[in-house]
C-alpha positions as CSV (number, residue, x, y, z in Angstrom):
1,X,-142.6,81.7,-67.0
2,X,-141.9,79.0,-64.5
3,X,-141.9,75.4,-65.6
4,X,-142.4,72.1,-63.7
5,X,-141.5,68.6,-64.8
6,X,-144.1,66.0,-64.2
7,X,-144.5,62.4,-65.3
8,X,-146.1,63.3,-68.7
9,X,-143.5,66.0,-69.4
10,X,-142.5,69.6,-68.6
11,X,-145.3,72.2,-68.6
12,X,-145.4,76.0,-68.2
13,X,-147.5,77.7,-65.6
14,X,-148.1,81.1,-64.0
15,X,-148.4,81.7,-60.3
16,X,-149.4,85.0,-58.8
17,X,-148.2,83.8,-55.4
18,X,-149.3,85.1,-52.0
19,X,-151.1,83.7,-49.0
20,X,-154.7,83.9,-50.2
21,X,-157.0,81.2,-51.2
22,X,-155.5,79.1,-54.0
23,X,-157.3,78.8,-57.4
24,X,-155.9,76.5,-60.1
25,X,-157.4,77.6,-63.4
26,X,-157.6,75.1,-66.3
27,X,-158.3,75.6,-70.0
28,X,-159.5,73.6,-73.1
29,X,-158.1,72.5,-76.4
30,X,-155.9,74.9,-78.4
31,X,-155.7,77.4,-75.5
32,X,-153.1,78.1,-72.9
33,X,-152.9,79.7,-69.5
34,X,-153.6,83.2,-70.9
35,X,-157.2,82.3,-71.2
36,X,-157.4,83.4,-67.6
37,X,-155.4,86.6,-67.9
38,X,-158.5,88.9,-67.4
39,X,-160.0,86.9,-64.6
40,X,-156.7,86.9,-62.8
41,X,-156.4,90.6,-63.1
42,X,-159.9,91.1,-61.8
43,X,-159.2,88.8,-58.8
44,X,-156.2,90.8,-57.8
45,X,-153.7,90.0,-55.0
46,X,-156.1,88.6,-52.5
47,X,-156.3,85.3,-54.4
48,X,-153.4,83.1,-55.5
49,X,-154.0,82.1,-59.0
50,X,-152.1,79.1,-60.6
51,X,-152.6,78.7,-64.2
52,X,-150.9,75.7,-66.0
53,X,-150.6,75.4,-69.7
54,X,-151.9,71.8,-70.2
55,X,-150.7,69.7,-73.2
56,X,-153.8,70.3,-75.3
57,X,-152.3,71.8,-78.4
58,X,-151.0,75.2,-77.3
59,X,-148.2,74.0,-75.2
60,X,-144.6,74.9,-76.2
61,X,-142.8,71.7,-75.2
62,X,-143.8,68.3,-76.5
63,X,-144.6,65.9,-73.8
64,X,-142.1,63.1,-72.9
65,X,-144.9,60.5,-72.5
66,X,-147.4,61.5,-75.3
67,X,-149.4,58.3,-74.6
68,X,-150.5,59.9,-71.3
69,X,-152.1,62.9,-73.1
70,X,-155.7,61.7,-72.7
71,X,-158.6,63.0,-70.7
72,X,-157.7,60.8,-67.8
73,X,-154.0,61.4,-68.2
74,X,-154.3,65.2,-68.2
75,X,-156.6,65.0,-65.2
76,X,-153.9,62.9,-63.4
77,X,-151.3,65.5,-64.5
78,X,-153.4,68.2,-62.8
79,X,-153.4,66.1,-59.5
80,X,-149.7,65.6,-59.8
81,X,-149.3,69.3,-60.3
82,X,-151.0,70.0,-56.9
83,X,-148.7,67.6,-55.3
84,X,-145.6,69.0,-56.9
85,X,-146.3,72.5,-56.0
86,X,-147.6,71.4,-52.6
87,X,-150.9,73.3,-53.1
88,X,-153.5,72.8,-50.4
89,X,-157.2,73.7,-50.0
90,X,-157.3,74.3,-53.7
91,X,-160.3,75.4,-55.7
92,X,-160.1,73.9,-59.2
93,X,-161.7,75.9,-62.0
94,X,-162.2,74.4,-65.4
95,X,-163.6,76.1,-68.6
96,X,-164.4,74.2,-71.8
97,X,-162.4,71.1,-70.9
98,X,-164.5,68.7,-68.7
99,X,-161.9,66.0,-68.2
100,X,-161.0,67.3,-64.7
101,X,-164.2,65.5,-63.6
102,X,-162.1,62.2,-63.8
103,X,-159.8,63.6,-61.1
104,X,-162.8,64.6,-58.9
105,X,-164.4,61.2,-59.4
106,X,-161.3,58.9,-59.1
107,X,-159.1,61.0,-56.8
108,X,-157.0,61.7,-55.1
109,X,-159.0,64.8,-53.9
110,X,-157.3,65.4,-50.6
111,X,-155.9,68.7,-51.8
112,X,-159.2,69.9,-53.3
113,X,-161.4,72.1,-51.3
114,X,-163.8,73.2,-54.0
115,X,-164.6,73.0,-57.7
116,X,-165.9,75.4,-60.3
117,X,-167.1,74.0,-63.6
118,X,-167.5,76.9,-66.1
119,X,-169.3,76.0,-69.4
120,X,-167.5,72.7,-69.8
121,X,-167.8,69.2,-71.3
122,X,-170.2,67.1,-69.4
123,X,-172.3,63.9,-69.8
124,X,-172.2,62.8,-73.5
125,X,-170.9,66.1,-74.8
126,X,-167.3,64.9,-75.3
127,X,-165.9,66.4,-77.5
128,X,-168.1,69.5,-77.4
129,X,-170.2,70.7,-80.3
130,X,-169.1,71.2,-83.8
131,X,-165.6,72.7,-83.0
132,X,-164.6,69.9,-80.7
133,X,-165.9,67.3,-83.2
134,X,-164.1,69.0,-86.0
135,X,-160.8,68.6,-84.1
136,X,-161.5,65.0,-83.4
137,X,-162.4,64.3,-87.0
138,X,-159.2,66.0,-88.3
139,X,-157.2,63.9,-85.9
140,X,-158.3,60.8,-87.7
141,X,-157.4,61.9,-91.2
142,X,-153.8,62.1,-92.4
143,X,-152.7,65.8,-92.9
144,X,-156.1,67.1,-91.8
145,X,-155.0,68.3,-88.3
146,X,-152.1,70.1,-89.9
147,X,-154.4,71.8,-92.4
148,X,-156.9,72.8,-89.7
149,X,-154.1,74.4,-87.7
150,X,-152.8,76.3,-90.8
151,X,-156.3,77.7,-91.6
152,X,-156.5,79.2,-88.1
153,X,-154.0,81.8,-89.4
154,X,-156.9,83.5,-91.1
155,X,-159.5,85.7,-89.3
156,X,-162.4,84.5,-91.5
157,X,-161.7,81.0,-90.5
158,X,-161.3,81.7,-86.8
159,X,-164.6,83.6,-86.6
160,X,-166.6,81.3,-88.9
161,X,-169.9,80.1,-87.4
162,X,-169.8,76.6,-86.2
163,X,-166.0,76.8,-85.6
164,X,-164.1,79.2,-83.2
165,X,-166.7,81.8,-83.8
166,X,-168.9,79.8,-81.4
167,X,-166.4,79.7,-78.7
168,X,-166.5,83.4,-77.7
169,X,-169.3,85.9,-78.4
170,X,-166.8,88.7,-78.6
171,X,-163.6,88.5,-80.7
172,X,-160.5,87.3,-78.9
173,X,-157.4,89.6,-79.6
174,X,-155.4,88.3,-82.6
175,X,-152.1,88.2,-80.6
176,X,-153.8,85.8,-78.1
177,X,-155.1,83.6,-80.8
178,X,-151.8,83.6,-82.7
179,X,-150.0,82.4,-79.5
180,X,-152.7,79.7,-79.0
181,X,-152.4,78.2,-82.5
182,X,-148.7,78.8,-83.2
183,X,-147.4,75.7,-81.5
184,X,-149.6,73.2,-83.4
185,X,-148.9,75.1,-86.6
186,X,-145.2,74.9,-86.3
187,X,-144.3,71.7,-84.3
188,X,-145.2,68.2,-85.5
189,X,-144.7,66.8,-82.0
190,X,-147.2,69.3,-80.5
191,X,-149.7,68.1,-83.2
192,X,-148.9,64.5,-82.1
193,X,-149.8,65.4,-78.5
194,X,-153.1,67.2,-79.7
195,X,-153.9,64.2,-81.9
196,X,-153.4,61.8,-79.0
197,X,-155.8,63.9,-76.9
198,X,-158.3,64.4,-79.6
199,X,-158.6,60.6,-80.0
200,X,-158.9,59.9,-76.3
201,X,-162.6,60.6,-76.0
202,X,-163.9,58.2,-73.2
203,X,-166.2,55.5,-74.4
204,X,-169.9,56.1,-74.1
205,X,-170.3,53.6,-71.3
206,X,-167.6,55.4,-69.2
207,X,-169.3,58.7,-69.8
208,X,-172.6,57.4,-68.7
209,X,-171.0,56.1,-65.5
210,X,-169.2,59.3,-64.6
211,X,-172.1,61.3,-63.2
212,X,-172.8,58.7,-60.5
213,X,-169.2,58.7,-59.4
214,X,-169.2,62.5,-59.1
215,X,-171.9,62.4,-56.5
216,X,-169.4,61.3,-53.9
217,X,-167.6,64.7,-54.1
218,X,-169.0,66.4,-51.0
219,X,-167.1,69.7,-51.2
220,X,-168.7,73.0,-52.5
221,X,-169.2,73.1,-56.3
222,X,-170.0,76.1,-58.4
223,X,-171.4,75.4,-61.9
224,X,-171.4,78.5,-64.1
225,X,-173.1,78.2,-67.4
226,X,-173.4,80.7,-70.3
227,X,-177.1,81.3,-71.3
228,X,-176.1,81.8,-74.9
229,X,-173.6,78.9,-75.2
230,X,-173.7,77.2,-78.5
231,X,-171.4,74.2,-77.6
232,X,-172.5,73.2,-74.1
233,X,-176.2,72.3,-73.9
234,X,-178.3,74.6,-71.6
235,X,-179.7,71.5,-69.7
236,X,-176.2,70.4,-68.7
237,X,-175.7,73.3,-66.3
238,X,-178.6,72.4,-63.9
239,X,-177.9,68.7,-64.3
240,X,-174.3,69.1,-63.3
241,X,-175.1,71.2,-60.2
242,X,-177.8,68.7,-59.1
243,X,-175.1,65.9,-59.2
244,X,-173.2,67.2,-56.3
245,X,-174.5,67.4,-52.6
246,X,-173.2,70.9,-52.4
247,X,-173.6,72.1,-55.9
248,X,-174.9,75.5,-57.0
249,X,-175.7,76.9,-60.4
250,X,-175.4,80.4,-61.7
251,X,-176.2,81.5,-65.3
252,X,-174.1,84.1,-67.1
253,X,-175.6,86.4,-69.7
254,X,-173.9,87.8,-72.8
255,X,-171.3,85.1,-73.2
256,X,-170.6,81.9,-75.1
257,X,-168.4,79.0,-73.9
258,X,-165.3,81.1,-73.1
259,X,-166.8,83.0,-70.2
260,X,-163.3,84.1,-69.1
261,X,-163.0,86.0,-72.4
262,X,-166.6,87.2,-72.7
263,X,-167.4,88.1,-69.1
264,X,-164.2,88.1,-67.0
265,X,-165.4,90.6,-64.5
266,X,-168.6,88.7,-63.7
267,X,-166.8,85.4,-63.5
268,X,-164.1,86.8,-61.2
269,X,-166.7,88.2,-58.9
270,X,-168.6,84.9,-58.8
271,X,-165.3,82.9,-58.1
272,X,-164.2,85.3,-55.4
273,X,-167.7,85.0,-53.7
274,X,-167.7,81.2,-54.0
275,X,-164.2,80.9,-52.4
276,X,-164.9,83.3,-49.6
277,X,-168.4,82.2,-48.6
278,X,-168.5,78.6,-49.5
279,X,-165.0,77.0,-49.9
280,X,-163.4,78.9,-47.0
281,X,-166.6,79.8,-45.2
282,X,-168.3,77.8,-42.3
283,X,-169.0,74.3,-43.2
284,X,-172.5,72.9,-42.8
């Protein structure tokens, strides 16, 4: 897996290469680039998919600048990644983690041609639902984050209602979850990065101001929301789409938050259509 060294530290990423439209696919807490494995397979060689592993608890290398592992800091890291790889006319795709909205609001956005927000944090839902709030709570208590990560070794804990059982409607393969949780289980410095991020929830006043700043993003935006989502409120999908001058909402059946796990074929088809007809299609 290739790596790239940025201001925050060195991260892993995958890149399918090619000359097609560029999608940069982003994941949430305690996940890595493999969240997108099934979507990437469905998209095939006509789309170039770049999938970084963000420093959100499943990364393999502790960050050199852990103080930058915040919502704003990770958003800035994504912007720096686009520059470092010289990616142009990019469509950013974010699932679960909503902090990429800070890059869209604050810039620079000259490399971004489109945005897809897939069942992600928005408005006041930072951190999202009970699982997100549980991570934030454990980050505040000595030893609690370590204990929480160790408990993720057990299937009964992973699939418990109100915990990771609400992230995906259908079970994620054990080997995938093992890889997601192992770094924070084994490495204190990875837990340090995760703790820093978990404690970086923006103040309420900042979250209230964010929607107004998003309205200036005038490129195509696809908002994909899971109808059965237990973490992202149903009203947030339409509200997000309405913020953007060129926003469009689709609702996806038979899925919880992790649409790339529950409905990869449907999501890949929608992303391919979005990039072809709206991002790369004729401008109004």
